[in-house]
Short mmCIF file of C-alpha atoms in Angstrom, two decimals:
data_model
loop_
_atom_site.label_atom_id
_atom_site.label_comp_id
_atom_site.label_asym_id
_atom_site.label_seq_id
_atom_site.Cartn_x
_atom_site.Cartn_y
_atom_site.Cartn_z
CA UNK A 1 -56.34 -38.96 -109.62
CA UNK A 2 -53.37 -39.47 -107.00
CA UNK A 3 -52.47 -43.20 -108.67
CA UNK A 4 -49.80 -45.01 -110.99
CA UNK A 5 -50.95 -47.38 -113.48
CA UNK A 6 -49.39 -50.54 -114.43
CA UNK A 7 -49.13 -53.21 -117.14
CA UNK A 8 -47.22 -55.82 -115.67
CA UNK A 9 -46.13 -59.43 -116.88
CA UNK A 10 -44.53 -62.95 -115.46
CA UNK A 11 -40.76 -63.29 -117.82
CA UNK A 12 -39.77 -66.68 -118.26
CA UNK A 13 -36.26 -65.28 -118.19
CA UNK A 14 -36.35 -62.38 -115.63
CA UNK A 15 -39.88 -63.44 -113.16
CA UNK A 16 -42.34 -60.55 -112.40
CA UNK A 17 -41.72 -57.42 -114.36
CA UNK A 18 -43.34 -53.87 -114.68
CA UNK A 19 -43.91 -53.19 -118.67
CA UNK A 20 -45.27 -49.96 -118.73
CA UNK A 21 -46.06 -47.71 -116.35
CA UNK A 22 -48.19 -44.47 -116.52
CA UNK A 23 -48.78 -41.70 -113.18
CA UNK A 24 -49.76 -38.38 -112.55
CA UNK A 25 -48.06 -35.71 -112.11
CA UNK A 26 -48.94 -32.58 -110.76
CA UNK A 27 -47.19 -29.24 -111.00
CA UNK A 28 -45.53 -28.75 -107.22
CA UNK A 29 -46.61 -25.07 -105.76
CA UNK A 30 -44.51 -21.92 -105.94
CA UNK A 31 -42.87 -21.03 -103.78
CA UNK A 32 -42.73 -17.22 -102.26
CA UNK A 33 -39.52 -16.33 -103.33
CA UNK A 34 -40.98 -18.07 -106.95
CA UNK A 35 -44.15 -15.32 -107.26
CA UNK A 36 -42.15 -12.68 -106.52
CA UNK A 37 -39.48 -13.28 -108.25
CA UNK A 38 -36.06 -13.34 -106.68
CA UNK A 39 -33.99 -16.13 -107.20
CA UNK A 40 -32.66 -17.66 -104.37
CA UNK A 41 -29.43 -19.65 -103.78
CA UNK A 42 -30.51 -23.68 -103.46
CA UNK A 43 -34.32 -23.61 -104.72
CA UNK A 44 -32.85 -26.27 -107.68
CA UNK A 45 -32.49 -28.70 -105.12
CA UNK A 46 -35.16 -28.56 -102.84
CA UNK A 47 -37.51 -28.65 -105.38
CA UNK A 48 -36.07 -31.51 -106.52
CA UNK A 49 -36.46 -32.94 -103.32
CA UNK A 50 -39.69 -31.83 -103.27
CA UNK A 51 -43.19 -34.46 -101.97
CA UNK A 52 -46.44 -33.89 -103.63
CA UNK A 53 -49.56 -35.56 -102.77
CA UNK A 54 -50.34 -38.92 -102.26
CA UNK A 55 -47.67 -40.86 -105.66
CA UNK A 56 -47.84 -37.40 -107.03
CA UNK A 57 -43.69 -37.17 -106.04
CA UNK A 58 -40.93 -35.46 -108.53
CA UNK A 59 -38.41 -38.14 -109.95
CA UNK A 60 -34.91 -37.52 -108.93
CA UNK A 61 -31.48 -39.15 -110.63
CA UNK A 62 -31.43 -41.82 -108.39
CA UNK A 63 -34.70 -43.69 -110.64
CA UNK A 64 -33.62 -42.41 -113.40
CA UNK A 65 -30.51 -44.56 -112.41
CA UNK A 66 -32.28 -46.96 -111.31
CA UNK A 67 -33.84 -47.22 -113.78
CA UNK A 68 -30.67 -47.02 -116.77
CA UNK A 69 -29.52 -50.25 -115.13
CA UNK A 70 -32.93 -52.64 -114.84
CA UNK A 71 -32.69 -52.27 -118.35
CA UNK A 72 -29.92 -52.79 -119.25
CA UNK A 73 -30.11 -56.34 -117.87
CA UNK A 74 -33.87 -56.33 -118.78
CA UNK A 75 -34.85 -58.64 -122.32
CA UNK A 76 -36.32 -57.80 -125.08
CA UNK A 77 -41.02 -58.62 -123.78
CA UNK A 78 -39.56 -56.75 -120.39
CA UNK A 79 -38.44 -53.73 -121.57
CA UNK A 80 -40.92 -50.88 -123.60
CA UNK A 81 -41.71 -46.93 -122.81
CA UNK A 82 -42.79 -45.48 -119.38
CA UNK A 83 -41.44 -48.52 -118.16
CA UNK A 84 -40.47 -47.10 -114.41
CA UNK A 85 -41.86 -44.75 -112.12
CA UNK A 86 -39.22 -41.12 -112.34
CA UNK A 87 -39.83 -41.08 -108.38
CA UNK A 88 -37.63 -43.80 -106.97
CA UNK A 89 -39.80 -44.62 -104.04
CA UNK A 90 -42.51 -45.05 -106.16
CA UNK A 91 -40.29 -47.53 -107.58
CA UNK A 92 -40.17 -50.06 -104.65
CA UNK A 93 -43.98 -49.82 -104.72
CA UNK A 94 -45.07 -50.39 -107.68
CA UNK A 95 -41.64 -53.47 -108.10
CA UNK A 96 -43.38 -54.57 -104.96
CA UNK A 97 -47.08 -54.76 -106.16
CA UNK A 98 -45.91 -56.13 -109.87
CA UNK A 99 -44.31 -59.29 -108.21
CA UNK A 100 -47.93 -59.77 -105.22
CA UNK A 101 -49.94 -59.30 -108.18
CA UNK A 102 -47.35 -62.03 -110.53
CA UNK A 103 -46.86 -64.62 -107.66
CA UNK A 104 -48.97 -64.86 -104.22
CA UNK A 105 -51.68 -62.11 -104.90
CA UNK A 106 -54.35 -63.82 -107.09
CA UNK A 107 -57.85 -64.73 -107.04
CA UNK A 108 -58.78 -68.39 -108.01
CA UNK A 109 -57.73 -69.48 -111.62
CA UNK A 110 -55.35 -66.81 -111.89
CA UNK A 111 -56.90 -64.53 -112.92
CA UNK A 112 -59.54 -61.72 -112.60
CA UNK A 113 -59.52 -58.84 -110.12
CA UNK A 114 -58.43 -58.70 -106.05
CA UNK A 115 -57.27 -56.17 -103.99
CA UNK A 116 -53.98 -56.03 -101.48
CA UNK A 117 -51.94 -53.58 -99.87
CA UNK A 118 -51.47 -51.68 -96.33
CA UNK A 119 -50.99 -48.09 -95.05
CA UNK A 120 -47.46 -48.38 -96.03
CA UNK A 121 -46.79 -49.26 -99.38
CA UNK A 122 -49.91 -48.39 -101.04
CA UNK A 123 -53.50 -50.36 -101.76
CA UNK A 124 -53.66 -52.09 -104.82
CA UNK A 125 -56.08 -52.76 -107.70
CA UNK A 126 -54.82 -55.62 -109.25
CA UNK A 127 -56.78 -57.95 -112.55
CA UNK A 128 -54.77 -60.79 -114.02
CA UNK A 129 -55.20 -62.31 -117.48
CA UNK A 130 -53.45 -64.24 -120.18
CA UNK A 131 -52.94 -63.12 -123.60
CA UNK A 132 -52.07 -66.78 -126.23
CA UNK A 133 -48.17 -67.21 -127.43
CA UNK A 134 -47.76 -69.80 -129.89
CA UNK A 135 -44.27 -69.86 -128.56
CA UNK A 136 -44.56 -69.88 -124.56
CA UNK A 137 -44.64 -72.41 -121.97
CA UNK A 138 -48.49 -73.71 -122.03
CA UNK A 139 -48.77 -71.79 -125.46
CA UNK A 140 -50.00 -68.44 -122.71
CA UNK A 141 -48.40 -65.55 -120.93
CA UNK A 142 -49.71 -63.95 -117.59
CA UNK A 143 -49.90 -60.04 -117.44
CA UNK A 144 -51.77 -58.33 -115.11
CA UNK A 145 -52.76 -54.59 -115.08
CA UNK A 146 -52.32 -52.70 -111.41
CA UNK A 147 -53.80 -49.59 -110.09
CA UNK A 148 -51.43 -48.41 -106.92
CA UNK A 149 -53.98 -45.57 -105.17
CA UNK A 150 -53.37 -44.31 -100.82
CA UNK A 151 -56.47 -43.88 -100.85
CA UNK A 152 -57.47 -47.72 -99.24
CA UNK A 153 -61.26 -45.78 -99.28
CA UNK A 154 -61.10 -44.12 -102.95
CA UNK A 155 -59.73 -47.37 -104.62
CA UNK A 156 -61.96 -49.96 -103.25
CA UNK A 157 -65.50 -47.76 -104.04
CA UNK A 158 -63.43 -47.32 -107.88
CA UNK A 159 -64.09 -51.33 -107.88
CA UNK A 160 -67.11 -51.18 -110.04
CA UNK A 161 -65.46 -48.44 -112.46
CA UNK A 162 -62.17 -50.14 -112.93
CA UNK A 163 -63.41 -53.57 -113.17
CA UNK A 164 -66.24 -52.15 -115.83
CA UNK A 165 -63.16 -50.31 -117.54
CA UNK A 166 -59.76 -52.65 -118.03
CA UNK A 167 -62.12 -55.33 -118.81
CA UNK A 168 -62.37 -53.81 -121.86
CA UNK A 169 -58.88 -53.03 -122.26
CA UNK A 170 -58.41 -56.20 -121.65
CA UNK A 171 -60.29 -58.01 -123.50
CA UNK A 172 -59.08 -56.01 -126.66
CA UNK A 173 -55.67 -56.92 -125.91
CA UNK A 174 -56.69 -60.45 -125.50
CA UNK A 175 -58.89 -60.46 -129.13
CA UNK A 176 -55.81 -58.84 -131.15
CA UNK A 177 -53.46 -61.29 -129.73
CA UNK A 178 -55.58 -64.24 -131.09
CA UNK A 179 -56.00 -63.20 -134.02
CA UNK A 180 -51.79 -63.75 -134.35
CA UNK A 181 -51.73 -66.55 -132.32
CA UNK A 182 -53.94 -68.62 -134.67
CA UNK A 183 -52.38 -67.29 -137.35
CA UNK A 184 -48.95 -68.60 -136.73
CA UNK A 185 -50.90 -72.28 -135.10
CA UNK A 186 -52.20 -71.95 -138.81
CA UNK A 187 -48.78 -71.32 -140.40
CA UNK A 188 -46.98 -73.60 -138.24
CA UNK A 189 -48.65 -75.70 -135.65
CA UNK A 190 -46.55 -75.72 -131.94
CA UNK A 191 -48.06 -78.60 -130.65
CA UNK A 192 -47.10 -80.51 -132.87
CA UNK A 193 -43.60 -79.50 -133.92
CA UNK A 194 -43.11 -79.76 -129.98
CA UNK A 195 -44.34 -83.79 -129.52
CA UNK A 196 -42.39 -84.70 -132.11
CA UNK A 197 -38.85 -82.73 -131.16
CA UNK A 198 -36.34 -84.73 -128.94
CA UNK A 199 -35.78 -83.11 -125.21
CA UNK A 200 -32.69 -82.88 -124.02
CA UNK A 201 -31.94 -81.27 -120.92
CA UNK A 202 -28.55 -79.83 -121.85
CA UNK A 203 -31.07 -78.10 -125.00
CA UNK A 204 -33.53 -76.64 -123.69
CA UNK A 205 -31.87 -73.16 -121.79
CA UNK A 206 -30.99 -72.81 -125.75
CA UNK A 207 -34.19 -73.51 -127.00
CA UNK A 208 -36.28 -71.43 -124.53
CA UNK A 209 -34.04 -68.84 -124.83
CA UNK A 210 -35.53 -66.69 -128.29
CA UNK A 211 -38.71 -67.85 -127.05
CA UNK A 212 -38.95 -66.64 -123.71
CA UNK A 213 -38.25 -62.70 -125.07
CA UNK A 214 -41.18 -61.86 -127.82
CA UNK A 215 -43.00 -59.23 -126.42
CA UNK A 216 -46.06 -57.85 -125.94
CA UNK A 217 -47.07 -55.77 -128.76
CA UNK A 218 -44.82 -58.78 -130.86
CA UNK A 219 -47.57 -60.82 -129.63
CA UNK A 220 -50.52 -58.05 -131.13
CA UNK A 221 -49.15 -57.13 -134.19
CA UNK A 222 -50.20 -53.80 -132.91
CA UNK A 223 -47.54 -51.04 -133.63
CA UNK A 224 -48.79 -47.93 -131.22
CA UNK A 225 -49.74 -50.23 -128.85
CA UNK A 226 -48.29 -48.88 -125.93
CA UNK A 227 -49.10 -44.89 -126.89
CA UNK A 228 -53.38 -46.51 -127.24
CA UNK A 229 -51.95 -48.01 -123.78
CA UNK A 230 -50.86 -44.89 -122.17
CA UNK A 231 -54.17 -43.52 -124.10
CA UNK A 232 -56.28 -45.47 -121.78
CA UNK A 233 -54.24 -45.45 -118.27
CA UNK A 234 -54.59 -41.79 -119.03
CA UNK A 235 -58.13 -41.20 -119.43
CA UNK A 236 -58.58 -44.05 -116.20
CA UNK A 237 -56.57 -41.87 -114.21
CA UNK A 238 -58.84 -39.35 -114.83
CA UNK A 239 -61.64 -40.57 -115.42
CA UNK A 240 -61.63 -41.97 -111.89
CA UNK A 241 -60.87 -38.95 -110.17
CA UNK A 242 -63.29 -37.03 -111.10
CA UNK A 243 -66.37 -39.72 -111.23
CA UNK A 244 -65.65 -39.30 -106.83
CA UNK A 245 -66.22 -35.78 -105.74
CA UNK A 246 -65.13 -34.66 -101.72
CA UNK A 247 -67.81 -32.44 -100.49
CA UNK A 248 -68.28 -30.42 -97.34
CA UNK A 249 -71.48 -30.72 -95.56
CA UNK A 250 -72.09 -29.60 -92.74
CA UNK A 251 -73.79 -32.20 -90.35
CA UNK A 252 -75.35 -35.40 -91.90
CA UNK A 253 -75.62 -35.89 -95.67
CA UNK A 254 -79.26 -36.03 -96.39
CA UNK A 255 -82.06 -38.01 -96.97
CA UNK A 256 -81.80 -37.10 -101.05
CA UNK A 257 -77.95 -37.61 -101.32
CA UNK A 258 -77.67 -41.03 -99.37
CA UNK A 259 -80.28 -42.57 -101.94
CA UNK A 260 -77.97 -40.67 -104.66
CA UNK A 261 -75.05 -42.57 -102.99
CA UNK A 262 -77.02 -46.06 -103.16
CA UNK A 263 -77.77 -45.82 -107.11
CA UNK A 264 -74.55 -45.06 -108.53
CA UNK A 265 -73.88 -47.59 -106.53
CA UNK A 266 -76.43 -51.00 -107.87
CA UNK A 267 -76.25 -49.28 -111.36
CA UNK A 268 -72.89 -50.08 -111.53
CA UNK A 269 -72.66 -53.38 -109.90
CA UNK A 270 -75.32 -55.08 -112.19
CA UNK A 271 -73.56 -53.33 -115.32
CA UNK A 272 -70.37 -55.05 -113.88
CA UNK A 273 -72.57 -58.17 -113.31
CA UNK A 274 -73.79 -58.10 -117.01
CA UNK A 275 -70.84 -57.58 -118.13
CA UNK A 276 -69.01 -60.48 -116.85
CA UNK A 277 -71.78 -62.61 -117.45
CA UNK A 278 -72.72 -61.77 -120.25
CA UNK A 279 -68.63 -61.17 -122.13
CA UNK A 280 -68.97 -58.46 -122.14
CA UNK A 281 -72.64 -57.09 -123.58
CA UNK A 282 -73.69 -53.49 -124.45
CA UNK A 283 -76.03 -51.67 -122.52
CA UNK A 284 -78.50 -51.68 -125.29
CA UNK A 285 -78.42 -55.96 -125.05
CA UNK A 286 -80.05 -55.60 -121.84
CA UNK A 287 -82.30 -54.70 -120.44
CA UNK A 288 -82.66 -51.44 -118.49
CA UNK A 289 -82.82 -51.64 -114.18
CA UNK A 290 -85.29 -49.76 -111.81
CA UNK A 291 -81.84 -47.72 -110.62
CA UNK A 292 -81.14 -46.69 -114.22
CA UNK A 293 -83.81 -45.65 -114.79
CA UNK A 294 -84.47 -44.05 -111.80
CA UNK A 295 -80.76 -42.60 -112.29
CA UNK A 296 -82.24 -41.08 -116.44
CA UNK A 297 -84.60 -39.82 -114.77
CA UNK A 298 -82.35 -37.88 -112.45
CA UNK A 299 -79.60 -36.43 -114.77
CA UNK A 300 -82.75 -34.87 -117.04
CA UNK A 301 -81.37 -31.60 -115.27
CA UNK A 302 -78.31 -31.62 -117.47
CA UNK A 303 -79.42 -33.09 -121.26
CA UNK A 304 -82.54 -30.34 -120.11
CA UNK A 305 -80.44 -28.06 -122.08
CA UNK A 306 -79.80 -30.34 -125.48
CA UNK A 307 -84.12 -30.43 -125.96
CA UNK A 308 -85.00 -28.68 -128.85
CA UNK A 309 -88.22 -26.48 -128.29
CA UNK A 310 -90.36 -24.45 -125.90
CA UNK A 311 -89.61 -26.09 -122.34
CA UNK A 312 -90.74 -25.14 -118.11
CA UNK A 313 -88.30 -23.19 -116.37
CA UNK A 314 -89.81 -24.04 -113.33
CA UNK A 315 -92.64 -24.50 -110.85
CA UNK A 316 -93.56 -20.35 -111.27
CA UNK A 317 -93.28 -20.69 -114.96
CA UNK A 318 -95.89 -23.58 -114.60
CA UNK A 319 -98.02 -22.72 -112.35
CA UNK A 320 -98.93 -19.71 -115.23
CA UNK A 321 -99.08 -22.09 -117.96
CA UNK A 322 -101.77 -24.38 -116.00
CA UNK A 323 -104.19 -22.34 -114.28
CA UNK A 324 -104.08 -22.10 -110.32
CA UNK A 325 -106.04 -24.59 -110.24
CA UNK A 326 -105.07 -27.14 -112.62
CA UNK A 327 -101.78 -26.70 -111.43
CA UNK A 328 -102.96 -27.46 -107.72
CA UNK A 329 -105.34 -30.65 -108.65
CA UNK A 330 -101.38 -31.64 -110.44
CA UNK A 331 -99.15 -31.24 -107.99
CA UNK A 332 -101.26 -32.60 -105.33
CA UNK A 333 -101.40 -36.53 -106.81
CA UNK A 334 -97.51 -35.92 -107.26
CA UNK A 335 -97.20 -35.23 -103.69
CA UNK A 336 -100.13 -38.21 -102.65
CA UNK A 337 -97.65 -40.14 -104.93
CA UNK A 338 -100.46 -40.96 -107.56
CA UNK A 339 -99.16 -41.81 -111.13
CA UNK A 340 -98.29 -38.66 -112.79
CA UNK A 341 -99.10 -38.90 -116.73
CA UNK A 342 -98.13 -35.87 -119.92
CA UNK A 343 -99.69 -37.84 -122.68
CA UNK A 344 -98.05 -35.23 -125.94
CA UNK A 345 -95.57 -35.62 -129.19
CA UNK A 346 -93.04 -32.73 -128.61
CA UNK A 347 -91.00 -36.07 -125.99
CA UNK A 348 -88.40 -32.12 -124.43
CA UNK A 349 -92.01 -30.41 -123.17
CA UNK A 350 -92.94 -33.49 -120.33
CA UNK A 351 -88.86 -34.44 -119.83
CA UNK A 352 -88.72 -30.00 -118.93
CA UNK A 353 -92.72 -30.54 -116.79
CA UNK A 354 -91.19 -33.71 -115.31
CA UNK A 355 -88.48 -32.33 -114.09
CA UNK A 356 -89.28 -29.18 -112.69
CA UNK A 357 -92.15 -31.58 -111.53
CA UNK A 358 -89.73 -34.44 -108.82
CA UNK A 359 -88.51 -31.06 -107.13
CA UNK A 360 -91.34 -31.52 -104.63
CA UNK A 361 -90.29 -34.45 -104.27
CA UNK A 362 -87.32 -36.96 -102.02
CA UNK A 363 -85.54 -38.51 -104.41
CA UNK A 364 -85.44 -41.77 -103.50
CA UNK A 365 -89.65 -41.42 -104.43
CA UNK A 366 -88.80 -40.62 -108.34
CA UNK A 367 -90.10 -43.50 -111.10
CA UNK A 368 -90.16 -42.46 -113.37
CA UNK A 369 -90.59 -42.86 -117.64
CA UNK A 370 -90.06 -39.91 -119.28
CA UNK A 371 -90.98 -41.19 -122.56
CA UNK A 372 -92.73 -44.24 -123.54
CA UNK A 373 -94.06 -45.86 -126.53
CA UNK A 374 -96.39 -48.13 -124.22
CA UNK A 375 -97.86 -47.77 -121.19
CA UNK A 376 -95.74 -48.77 -117.79
CA UNK A 377 -97.55 -49.84 -114.61
CA UNK A 378 -97.49 -47.72 -111.24
CA UNK A 379 -95.70 -50.03 -109.38
CA UNK A 380 -93.00 -49.31 -111.85
CA UNK A 381 -92.71 -45.34 -112.13
CA UNK A 382 -94.64 -42.52 -110.91
CA UNK A 383 -94.45 -39.99 -113.34
CA UNK A 384 -95.08 -41.44 -116.83
CA UNK A 385 -94.99 -39.62 -120.46
CA UNK A 386 -96.73 -40.93 -123.51
CA UNK A 387 -96.56 -40.33 -127.43
CA UNK A 388 -100.12 -39.28 -128.47
CA UNK A 389 -101.19 -42.49 -129.97
CA UNK A 390 -100.74 -44.71 -126.76
CA UNK A 391 -103.80 -45.92 -125.30
CA UNK A 392 -104.14 -45.41 -121.29
CA UNK A 393 -105.83 -48.88 -120.25
CA UNK A 394 -109.82 -48.46 -118.88
CA UNK A 395 -108.26 -49.79 -115.23
CA UNK A 396 -106.08 -46.77 -115.28
CA UNK A 397 -108.46 -44.16 -116.49
CA UNK A 398 -110.98 -45.17 -113.94
CA UNK A 399 -108.48 -45.11 -111.11
CA UNK A 400 -108.59 -41.78 -108.48
CA UNK A 401 -104.16 -42.92 -107.63
CA UNK A 402 -103.43 -41.09 -111.07
CA UNK A 403 -103.86 -38.19 -113.11
CA UNK A 404 -103.52 -37.38 -116.84
CA UNK A 405 -102.26 -34.45 -118.58
CA UNK A 406 -102.79 -34.75 -121.96
CA UNK A 407 -101.11 -31.47 -124.27
CA UNK A 408 -102.13 -30.81 -127.24
CA UNK A 409 -101.67 -27.63 -129.91
CA UNK A 410 -103.65 -25.32 -129.82
CA UNK A 411 -102.87 -24.17 -133.26
CA UNK A 412 -100.68 -24.68 -135.93
CA UNK A 413 -97.83 -22.42 -135.51
CA UNK A 414 -93.99 -22.66 -136.05
CA UNK A 415 -92.29 -22.67 -133.06
CA UNK A 416 -89.82 -20.31 -133.51
CA UNK A 417 -87.22 -18.39 -131.29
CA UNK A 418 -89.87 -16.06 -130.02
CA UNK A 419 -92.88 -18.56 -129.15
CA UNK A 420 -91.15 -20.56 -127.33
CA UNK A 421 -91.52 -19.65 -124.07
CA UNK A 422 -95.09 -18.64 -124.62
CA UNK A 423 -96.39 -22.60 -124.01
CA UNK A 424 -99.86 -21.52 -123.28
CA UNK A 425 -100.42 -20.03 -127.54
CA UNK A 426 -98.12 -23.80 -128.83
CA UNK A 427 -100.14 -25.78 -126.26
CA UNK A 428 -103.78 -26.55 -125.09
CA UNK A 429 -103.54 -28.63 -121.02
CA UNK A 430 -106.23 -31.36 -120.51
CA UNK A 431 -106.19 -32.62 -117.09
CA UNK A 432 -108.68 -35.81 -116.01
CA UNK A 433 -108.74 -38.13 -112.71
CA UNK A 434 -111.54 -40.39 -111.42
CA UNK A 435 -109.59 -38.99 -107.81
CA UNK A 436 -113.06 -37.25 -105.86
CA UNK A 437 -111.08 -35.89 -103.18
CA UNK A 438 -111.15 -32.35 -102.78
CA UNK A 439 -107.25 -31.04 -103.13
CA UNK A 440 -107.99 -27.79 -101.43
CA UNK A 441 -107.13 -28.84 -97.83
CA UNK A 442 -103.87 -29.51 -97.96
CA UNK A 443 -101.38 -30.90 -96.93
CA UNK A 444 -99.50 -28.57 -95.60
CA UNK A 445 -96.76 -28.40 -97.25
CA UNK A 446 -98.37 -27.85 -100.34
CA UNK A 447 -100.45 -24.64 -98.88
CA UNK A 448 -96.82 -22.97 -97.82
CA UNK A 449 -95.82 -23.88 -101.35
CA UNK A 450 -98.65 -21.64 -103.09
CA UNK A 451 -98.28 -18.60 -100.97
CA UNK A 452 -94.23 -18.76 -102.26
CA UNK A 453 -95.40 -19.00 -105.70
CA UNK A 454 -98.23 -16.73 -105.61
CA UNK A 455 -95.77 -14.03 -103.95
CA UNK A 456 -94.46 -11.89 -106.77
CA UNK A 457 -91.78 -9.96 -104.85
CA UNK A 458 -89.96 -13.99 -104.30
CA UNK A 459 -86.95 -15.25 -106.87
CA UNK A 460 -87.37 -18.09 -108.43
CA UNK A 461 -84.20 -19.33 -106.16
CA UNK A 462 -85.73 -18.39 -103.33
CA UNK A 463 -89.46 -19.89 -103.84
CA UNK A 464 -86.07 -23.27 -104.53
CA UNK A 465 -84.47 -23.03 -101.00
CA UNK A 466 -88.07 -22.16 -99.33
CA UNK A 467 -89.17 -25.76 -101.17
CA UNK A 468 -85.83 -27.38 -99.88
CA UNK A 469 -86.75 -26.36 -96.48
CA UNK A 470 -90.04 -27.76 -96.52
CA UNK A 471 -89.20 -31.11 -97.75
CA UNK A 472 -86.45 -31.09 -95.12
CA UNK A 473 -88.88 -30.14 -92.80
CA UNK A 474 -91.43 -33.08 -93.91
CA UNK A 475 -88.19 -35.19 -94.32
CA UNK A 476 -87.62 -35.41 -90.49
CA UNK A 477 -91.01 -36.34 -89.48
CA UNK A 478 -91.65 -39.18 -91.85
CA UNK A 479 -88.09 -40.26 -90.40
CA UNK A 480 -89.53 -39.42 -86.89
CA UNK A 481 -93.20 -41.74 -87.87
CA UNK A 482 -90.83 -44.20 -89.47
CA UNK A 483 -88.87 -44.68 -86.05
CA UNK A 484 -92.33 -44.99 -84.09
CA UNK A 485 -95.41 -46.79 -85.69
CA UNK A 486 -92.62 -49.91 -87.97
CA UNK A 487 -90.05 -49.74 -85.99
CA UNK A 488 -91.00 -49.75 -82.25
CA UNK A 489 -94.61 -51.29 -83.53
CA UNK A 490 -96.41 -48.40 -81.50
CA UNK A 491 -100.48 -48.84 -81.66
CA UNK A 492 -102.39 -46.21 -83.62
CA UNK A 493 -103.61 -44.37 -80.13
CA UNK A 494 -100.00 -43.66 -79.52
CA UNK A 495 -99.43 -42.83 -83.28
CA UNK A 496 -101.95 -39.94 -82.98
CA UNK A 497 -100.41 -38.44 -80.15
CA UNK A 498 -97.11 -37.79 -82.38
CA UNK A 499 -98.87 -36.97 -85.76
CA UNK A 500 -100.50 -34.15 -83.44
CA UNK A 501 -97.36 -33.15 -81.65
CA UNK A 502 -95.59 -32.79 -86.00
CA UNK A 503 -98.22 -30.48 -86.42
CA UNK A 504 -99.90 -32.92 -89.19
CA UNK A 505 -103.20 -33.41 -87.28
CA UNK A 506 -106.01 -30.71 -88.29
CA UNK A 507 -107.18 -29.05 -91.74
CA UNK A 508 -106.02 -31.31 -93.88
CA UNK A 509 -104.45 -34.05 -92.14
CA UNK A 510 -106.12 -37.25 -94.08
CA UNK A 511 -103.74 -35.98 -96.82
CA UNK A 512 -100.55 -35.50 -94.41
CA UNK A 513 -100.42 -38.74 -93.59
CA UNK A 514 -100.92 -39.96 -96.64
CA UNK A 515 -97.58 -37.66 -97.71
CA UNK A 516 -96.23 -38.90 -94.55
CA UNK A 517 -96.16 -42.36 -95.74
CA UNK A 518 -95.74 -42.34 -99.35
CA UNK A 519 -92.59 -40.32 -98.34
CA UNK A 520 -91.79 -43.16 -95.78
CA UNK A 521 -91.33 -45.28 -98.92
CA UNK A 522 -88.73 -42.82 -100.10
CA UNK A 523 -86.56 -43.00 -97.20
CA UNK A 524 -82.81 -44.84 -97.92
CA UNK A 525 -81.38 -48.10 -97.39
CA UNK A 526 -78.45 -47.25 -95.13
CA UNK A 527 -80.93 -45.68 -92.39
CA UNK A 528 -83.65 -48.32 -92.72
CA UNK A 529 -80.49 -50.69 -91.44
CA UNK A 530 -79.39 -48.37 -88.80
CA UNK A 531 -82.56 -47.34 -87.19
CA UNK A 532 -83.26 -51.38 -87.31
CA UNK A 533 -79.79 -52.32 -85.99
CA UNK A 534 -79.80 -49.82 -83.58
CA UNK A 535 -83.19 -51.34 -82.00
CA UNK A 536 -81.78 -55.17 -82.02
CA UNK A 537 -78.97 -53.49 -80.36
CA UNK A 538 -81.15 -52.17 -77.88
CA UNK A 539 -82.82 -55.24 -76.89
CA UNK A 540 -79.43 -56.66 -76.69
CA UNK A 541 -77.87 -54.62 -74.39
CA UNK A 542 -79.59 -55.45 -71.09
CA UNK A 543 -79.10 -59.08 -71.36
CA UNK A 544 -75.67 -58.94 -71.46
#
């Protein structure tokens, strides 16, 4: 990430000072002459003045000289390793960020995060905090950690991530310093000493000169403090730079992309709120949110290869194992939005089935509990994996809006590498549902998908792209129907005309309408908000 992280503190003798600095440095791009192997006079001088991207620029002699001059005028509390940026322009940027973070740009209470900056001097994410010191004025010293970058949008989008991880570093420093503070107060309570000692303005500067120069290493008694901070800051720069990546999008982003962004933002905000309210509560100590459940399900692809045992590899593989009739029945329930329950003793097999089945739906329609020891209601998840001893409630077993897939061992054989792909010889699949509606008419999307799956001349990748195109086609129809029926509030007769225009009428019309209504729940909040804003703006424009 093209950014810089600095630890700053307020020295009682010298004011705000940069204490420690970690910056990202990228090697300069080789010149054509150097690639050819022929040295050119003056290349060394030009390399010294070459600038990189954003904040990653090379050092020159002026920055080194300025750092040496400052180090001669600083006290023990103001000195450390990697204290100043290597580039002269960054020196003034970080210096200004340090002064502002410890003077005017602070949040109420003087502890916490804040954002400030401009295009000329860069943008700053700053988190101020106090460190206990038995010899300091007020028994505490003021510090801040600042991240400086030129990309305002990237820094703002990284706010929850930076806040969560910087708080861990700050809490570690504060807890370590608190132990040292308590030990020192136990040996010699400074509050009583100060109250009993006489105060004289003439000797006050001499009394304060020794106490004002305590370093952070002395306050924490951490001998490897700078190495630890440098590792933490380096990881933060690398992780923050890799968590968000730029992608070339041809046209507007898809609904799946918008929903994934919204879920990631919600998850980070929920984690920050929990950690702030509970004082750093771990993820295992709090209940999982719906966005986290959805996020865990969407990350199953990465975990699938790590699971042992047999797995479903694709929709075509699942169709071959279950059979064409049972496969169509199962996929029909998935597309209609009914709850799909898999019950068996192999979590990896069930998770692989969910991974291939979720590709049938928009991301916003997926709510999953991959494997549970108890039944979860349909409003919580439409994909539910259960252990074999979990009973199905009576109202669920008799409901037409659910389907149960029981997975049982076909024979007692040991799963080996030779028979891992032969799932049909290892397991028996029993599909049951109280639904009496025929599933052989529609929806149209399922009919087209089965044609592609049954065509052996089409590879798995081609079928996947075919499914992607079908999903985009029907998601566009969902948008039209949502705008027409929900936003504009048209009647049933007009809606029927739109359905005919969209090609959703005719054979399987009832299934097509159910699919459209279910997929409507998967539209992103961004899209819905955009439509409502546009409608309100259109209603106000004539009066204006």
